[in-house]
């Protein structure tokens, strides 16, 4: 078995469980599916595998899962998280037929945390820090919304604040220049596993290519190691994937979100 296969097996066994949704308000089960409800009217569908189901069964699960969320008027959006290495006949067509739209495919990256802990020269005037105050969190969330091309949402910030209130180990890190947040990301140590996740990495376009995201990643990797986590995982865009590959993380599979809105 190759290293990439070993890491993918660890991902499937350790992360595609309750560990994947630490901030869930509620979780229901439909066959192998986990129908997760988050704060701010958000649903999320995931699973460890699809139990070898055929296309007909998968199509039925998609329809039933959407009916579950439709029955709750508080749910305004649902994400179905697919993985490229899953055996899932007919899933793409079933999702489209039920009104889901595919998002950008990202790379599932995994590797040793200590490979990321390099020293990076930051641009003049840029500094890194961990944040926990509501004002900082709302500013960070607004910047991420802008970078990801979505409407700035109090709901997104509220969801992050809810997570912080749970005190489940999540850490928020930002890079600043003259009081303006120019890059941000979070670290999520996964209880009872070897993993910590690095998520939400976003850098303002005018600040890219200057090592800021790299430095923010290194800071989060060091924090992970202090918590006893030896592996880092991330779903990476094409902006961040090459950076993580250069420092030893491997692309073990892909993930594509399919989104439905009421």
Short mmCIF file of C-alpha atoms in Angstrom, two decimals:
data_model
loop_
_atom_site.label_atom_id
_atom_site.label_comp_id
_atom_site.label_asym_id
_atom_site.label_seq_id
_atom_site.Cartn_x
_atom_site.Cartn_y
_atom_site.Cartn_z
CA UNK A 1 0.00 0.00 0.00
CA UNK A 2 1.38 3.41 -0.96
CA UNK A 3 1.65 6.31 1.49
CA UNK A 4 -1.18 8.06 -0.34
CA UNK A 5 -3.41 5.01 0.09
CA UNK A 6 -2.51 4.75 3.78
CA UNK A 7 -3.39 8.39 4.35
CA UNK A 8 -6.67 8.02 2.46
CA UNK A 9 -7.59 5.00 4.57
CA UNK A 10 -6.87 6.99 7.75
CA UNK A 11 -9.04 9.81 6.37
CA UNK A 12 -11.99 7.50 5.68
CA UNK A 13 -11.73 5.69 9.01
CA UNK A 14 -10.98 8.60 11.34
CA UNK A 15 -12.59 11.66 9.78
CA UNK A 16 -15.78 10.54 8.04
CA UNK A 17 -17.66 10.06 11.28
CA UNK A 18 -18.93 12.40 14.01
CA UNK A 19 -15.47 13.95 13.83
CA UNK A 20 -16.45 15.57 10.53
CA UNK A 21 -19.25 17.68 12.01
CA UNK A 22 -18.25 18.82 15.51
CA UNK A 23 -20.59 21.83 15.49
CA UNK A 24 -23.73 19.92 14.47
CA UNK A 25 -26.97 20.92 16.17
CA UNK A 26 -28.58 17.62 15.20
CA UNK A 27 -27.74 14.50 13.17
CA UNK A 28 -30.26 12.09 11.62
CA UNK A 29 -29.45 8.88 9.73
CA UNK A 30 -30.79 7.65 6.40
CA UNK A 31 -29.10 4.39 5.47
CA UNK A 32 -25.39 5.23 5.52
CA UNK A 33 -26.11 8.96 5.16
CA UNK A 34 -25.61 11.45 7.97
CA UNK A 35 -28.14 14.28 7.67
CA UNK A 36 -26.58 17.08 9.68
CA UNK A 37 -28.19 20.33 10.78
CA UNK A 38 -25.99 23.33 11.55
CA UNK A 39 -26.80 26.78 12.90
CA UNK A 40 -28.01 29.54 10.56
CA UNK A 41 -30.35 27.31 8.55
CA UNK A 42 -27.72 25.03 7.04
CA UNK A 43 -27.97 21.33 6.23
CA UNK A 44 -25.08 19.04 5.36
CA UNK A 45 -25.06 15.48 3.98
CA UNK A 46 -22.06 13.21 4.40
CA UNK A 47 -21.24 9.52 4.94
CA UNK A 48 -18.32 7.16 5.41
CA UNK A 49 -19.30 5.21 2.27
CA UNK A 50 -22.48 4.27 0.40
CA UNK A 51 -22.49 0.56 1.31
CA UNK A 52 -22.16 -0.53 -2.32
CA UNK A 53 -25.60 0.87 -3.17
CA UNK A 54 -26.79 0.92 -6.77
CA UNK A 55 -27.97 3.96 -8.72
CA UNK A 56 -31.66 3.40 -7.91
CA UNK A 57 -31.05 3.24 -4.17
CA UNK A 58 -28.79 6.27 -4.26
CA UNK A 59 -31.41 8.26 -6.19
CA UNK A 60 -34.00 7.35 -3.54
CA UNK A 61 -31.66 8.49 -0.75
CA UNK A 62 -31.07 11.83 -2.46
CA UNK A 63 -34.79 12.48 -2.82
CA UNK A 64 -35.52 11.41 0.77
CA UNK A 65 -32.66 13.47 2.17
CA UNK A 66 -33.87 16.59 0.39
CA UNK A 67 -37.44 15.93 1.54
CA UNK A 68 -36.13 15.76 5.11
CA UNK A 69 -34.59 19.22 4.84
CA UNK A 70 -37.53 20.68 2.91
CA UNK A 71 -39.79 19.69 5.79
CA UNK A 72 -37.94 22.11 8.08
CA UNK A 73 -38.64 25.71 7.00
CA UNK A 74 -35.62 26.90 8.97
CA UNK A 75 -33.29 25.13 6.54
CA UNK A 76 -32.48 27.45 3.66
CA UNK A 77 -29.46 25.69 2.14
CA UNK A 78 -28.03 22.17 2.00
CA UNK A 79 -24.58 20.93 0.99
CA UNK A 80 -24.02 17.34 -0.14
CA UNK A 81 -20.31 16.54 0.19
CA UNK A 82 -19.06 14.05 -2.41
CA UNK A 83 -15.62 12.43 -2.65
CA UNK A 84 -13.92 11.43 -5.87
CA UNK A 85 -12.81 8.01 -4.63
CA UNK A 86 -16.28 6.86 -3.52
CA UNK A 87 -18.19 4.23 -5.47
CA UNK A 88 -21.39 6.21 -6.05
CA UNK A 89 -23.19 5.17 -9.26
CA UNK A 90 -25.72 7.72 -10.46
CA UNK A 91 -25.07 10.20 -7.64
CA UNK A 92 -24.18 13.16 -9.86
CA UNK A 93 -27.33 12.78 -11.96
CA UNK A 94 -29.55 12.25 -8.89
CA UNK A 95 -28.23 15.41 -7.26
CA UNK A 96 -28.80 17.47 -10.41
CA UNK A 97 -32.31 16.05 -10.81
CA UNK A 98 -33.13 17.20 -7.27
CA UNK A 99 -31.94 20.76 -7.76
CA UNK A 100 -28.41 20.55 -6.39
CA UNK A 101 -25.69 22.48 -8.21
CA UNK A 102 -22.03 21.35 -8.18
CA UNK A 103 -19.44 23.69 -6.75
CA UNK A 104 -15.72 23.82 -7.34
CA UNK A 105 -13.87 20.53 -6.99
CA UNK A 106 -11.18 20.71 -4.32
CA UNK A 107 -8.24 18.47 -3.47
CA UNK A 108 -8.20 16.43 -0.27
CA UNK A 109 -4.71 17.09 1.06
CA UNK A 110 -3.08 15.13 3.90
CA UNK A 111 0.44 15.09 5.28
CA UNK A 112 2.64 15.40 8.37
CA UNK A 113 2.18 18.57 10.40
CA UNK A 114 5.90 18.98 10.96
CA UNK A 115 6.43 19.37 7.20
CA UNK A 116 4.53 22.66 7.32
CA UNK A 117 6.36 24.33 10.20
CA UNK A 118 8.82 26.38 8.15
CA UNK A 119 9.89 29.96 8.79
CA UNK A 120 8.36 32.46 6.37
CA UNK A 121 9.35 36.08 5.85
CA UNK A 122 6.20 38.18 6.07
CA UNK A 123 5.75 41.43 4.10
CA UNK A 124 6.61 44.59 6.02
CA UNK A 125 3.87 45.54 8.44
CA UNK A 126 2.06 42.20 8.32
CA UNK A 127 1.67 40.20 11.54
CA UNK A 128 -0.08 37.02 12.62
CA UNK A 129 -2.21 36.41 15.67
CA UNK A 130 -4.85 34.09 17.06
CA UNK A 131 -8.23 35.76 17.60
CA UNK A 132 -11.13 34.99 19.92
CA UNK A 133 -13.02 38.26 20.45
CA UNK A 134 -16.38 38.76 18.69
CA UNK A 135 -15.27 41.94 16.90
CA UNK A 136 -12.26 40.18 15.39
CA UNK A 137 -14.29 37.10 14.46
CA UNK A 138 -16.91 39.16 12.63
CA UNK A 139 -14.21 41.05 10.72
CA UNK A 140 -12.51 37.77 9.81
CA UNK A 141 -15.78 36.20 8.66
CA UNK A 142 -16.67 39.23 6.52
CA UNK A 143 -13.26 39.11 4.81
CA UNK A 144 -13.66 35.41 4.07
CA UNK A 145 -17.15 35.96 2.64
CA UNK A 146 -15.78 38.65 0.33
CA UNK A 147 -12.86 36.51 -0.84
CA UNK A 148 -15.07 33.48 -1.46
CA UNK A 149 -17.47 35.63 -3.49
CA UNK A 150 -20.54 35.29 -1.30
CA UNK A 151 -22.68 37.92 0.40
CA UNK A 152 -21.27 39.05 3.71
CA UNK A 153 -23.46 37.25 6.23
CA UNK A 154 -24.05 37.77 9.93
CA UNK A 155 -25.21 34.16 9.88
CA UNK A 156 -21.76 32.89 8.91
CA UNK A 157 -20.16 34.92 11.69
CA UNK A 158 -22.81 33.74 14.15
CA UNK A 159 -22.04 30.11 13.27
CA UNK A 160 -18.34 30.67 14.01
CA UNK A 161 -19.18 32.38 17.29
CA UNK A 162 -21.39 29.40 18.18
CA UNK A 163 -18.44 27.09 17.56
CA UNK A 164 -16.19 29.23 19.73
CA UNK A 165 -18.74 29.08 22.54
CA UNK A 166 -18.56 25.27 22.44
CA UNK A 167 -14.86 25.52 23.35
CA UNK A 168 -14.11 22.41 21.28
CA UNK A 169 -10.52 23.32 20.48
CA UNK A 170 -11.04 25.28 17.26
CA UNK A 171 -8.50 28.07 16.78
CA UNK A 172 -8.89 31.13 14.53
CA UNK A 173 -5.80 32.76 13.02
CA UNK A 174 -5.46 35.97 11.02
CA UNK A 175 -2.82 38.03 9.26
CA UNK A 176 -3.21 41.79 9.59
CA UNK A 177 -1.79 44.93 8.01
CA UNK A 178 -2.50 48.25 9.73
CA UNK A 179 -5.52 46.77 11.48
CA UNK A 180 -7.00 45.25 8.31
CA UNK A 181 -7.35 41.46 8.15
CA UNK A 182 -5.72 40.37 4.89
CA UNK A 183 -5.70 36.59 5.39
CA UNK A 184 -7.35 34.15 7.76
CA UNK A 185 -7.91 30.49 8.50
CA UNK A 186 -8.90 28.15 11.28
CA UNK A 187 -7.37 25.09 12.91
CA UNK A 188 -9.64 22.25 13.96
CA UNK A 189 -8.02 19.51 16.05
CA UNK A 190 -10.09 16.35 15.69
CA UNK A 191 -10.67 14.57 19.03
CA UNK A 192 -9.56 10.93 19.31
CA UNK A 193 -7.68 11.03 15.98
CA UNK A 194 -4.21 11.86 14.71
CA UNK A 195 -5.61 14.75 12.66
CA UNK A 196 -6.05 18.47 12.78
CA UNK A 197 -7.76 20.26 9.91
CA UNK A 198 -6.79 23.60 8.39
CA UNK A 199 -9.87 25.29 6.96
CA UNK A 200 -11.28 28.55 5.67
CA UNK A 201 -7.98 29.74 4.24
CA UNK A 202 -8.64 33.05 2.48
CA UNK A 203 -6.34 35.86 1.39
CA UNK A 204 -7.34 39.15 -0.18
CA UNK A 205 -6.34 39.09 -3.89
CA UNK A 206 -3.97 42.05 -3.62
CA UNK A 207 -2.02 40.28 -0.86
CA UNK A 208 -1.55 36.91 -2.55
CA UNK A 209 1.82 35.58 -3.64
CA UNK A 210 3.70 37.16 -0.74
CA UNK A 211 3.96 34.19 1.62
CA UNK A 212 1.14 35.25 3.93
CA UNK A 213 -1.01 32.14 3.50
CA UNK A 214 2.12 30.02 3.84
CA UNK A 215 3.01 31.71 7.14
CA UNK A 216 -0.55 31.32 8.41
CA UNK A 217 -0.43 27.63 7.56
CA UNK A 218 2.87 27.21 9.39
CA UNK A 219 1.45 28.89 12.50
CA UNK A 220 -1.54 26.55 12.51
CA UNK A 221 0.69 23.50 11.98
CA UNK A 222 2.82 24.46 14.99
CA UNK A 223 -0.34 24.84 17.05
CA UNK A 224 -1.50 21.39 15.91
CA UNK A 225 1.76 19.79 17.00
CA UNK A 226 1.49 21.34 20.46
CA UNK A 227 -1.91 19.60 20.71
CA UNK A 228 -0.40 16.22 19.81
CA UNK A 229 -1.77 16.07 16.25
CA UNK A 230 0.73 14.69 13.75
CA UNK A 231 -1.35 14.79 10.56
CA UNK A 232 -2.87 17.79 8.79
CA UNK A 233 -5.80 17.57 6.41
CA UNK A 234 -7.46 20.17 4.24
CA UNK A 235 -9.84 20.55 1.32
CA UNK A 236 -7.77 22.84 -0.87
CA UNK A 237 -8.55 25.11 -3.78
CA UNK A 238 -6.16 25.43 -6.68
CA UNK A 239 -4.73 28.51 -4.92
CA UNK A 240 -3.63 26.61 -1.81
CA UNK A 241 -3.02 23.10 -3.18
CA UNK A 242 0.38 23.86 -4.77
CA UNK A 243 1.58 25.51 -1.56
CA UNK A 244 0.66 22.48 0.53
CA UNK A 245 2.16 20.08 -2.04
CA UNK A 246 5.48 21.91 -1.97
CA UNK A 247 5.71 21.26 1.75
CA UNK A 248 4.89 17.57 1.77
CA UNK A 249 1.12 17.18 1.78
CA UNK A 250 -0.32 14.69 -0.71
CA UNK A 251 -3.43 14.96 -2.85
CA UNK A 252 -5.17 11.72 -1.87
CA UNK A 253 -8.56 12.36 -3.49
CA UNK A 254 -10.98 15.12 -4.45
CA UNK A 255 -14.18 16.49 -2.99
CA UNK A 256 -16.98 18.35 -4.73
CA UNK A 257 -19.80 20.12 -2.87
CA UNK A 258 -23.28 20.05 -4.36
CA UNK A 259 -25.51 22.83 -3.03
CA UNK A 260 -29.27 23.30 -2.86
CA UNK A 261 -31.01 26.52 -1.85
CA UNK A 262 -34.63 26.90 -0.87
#
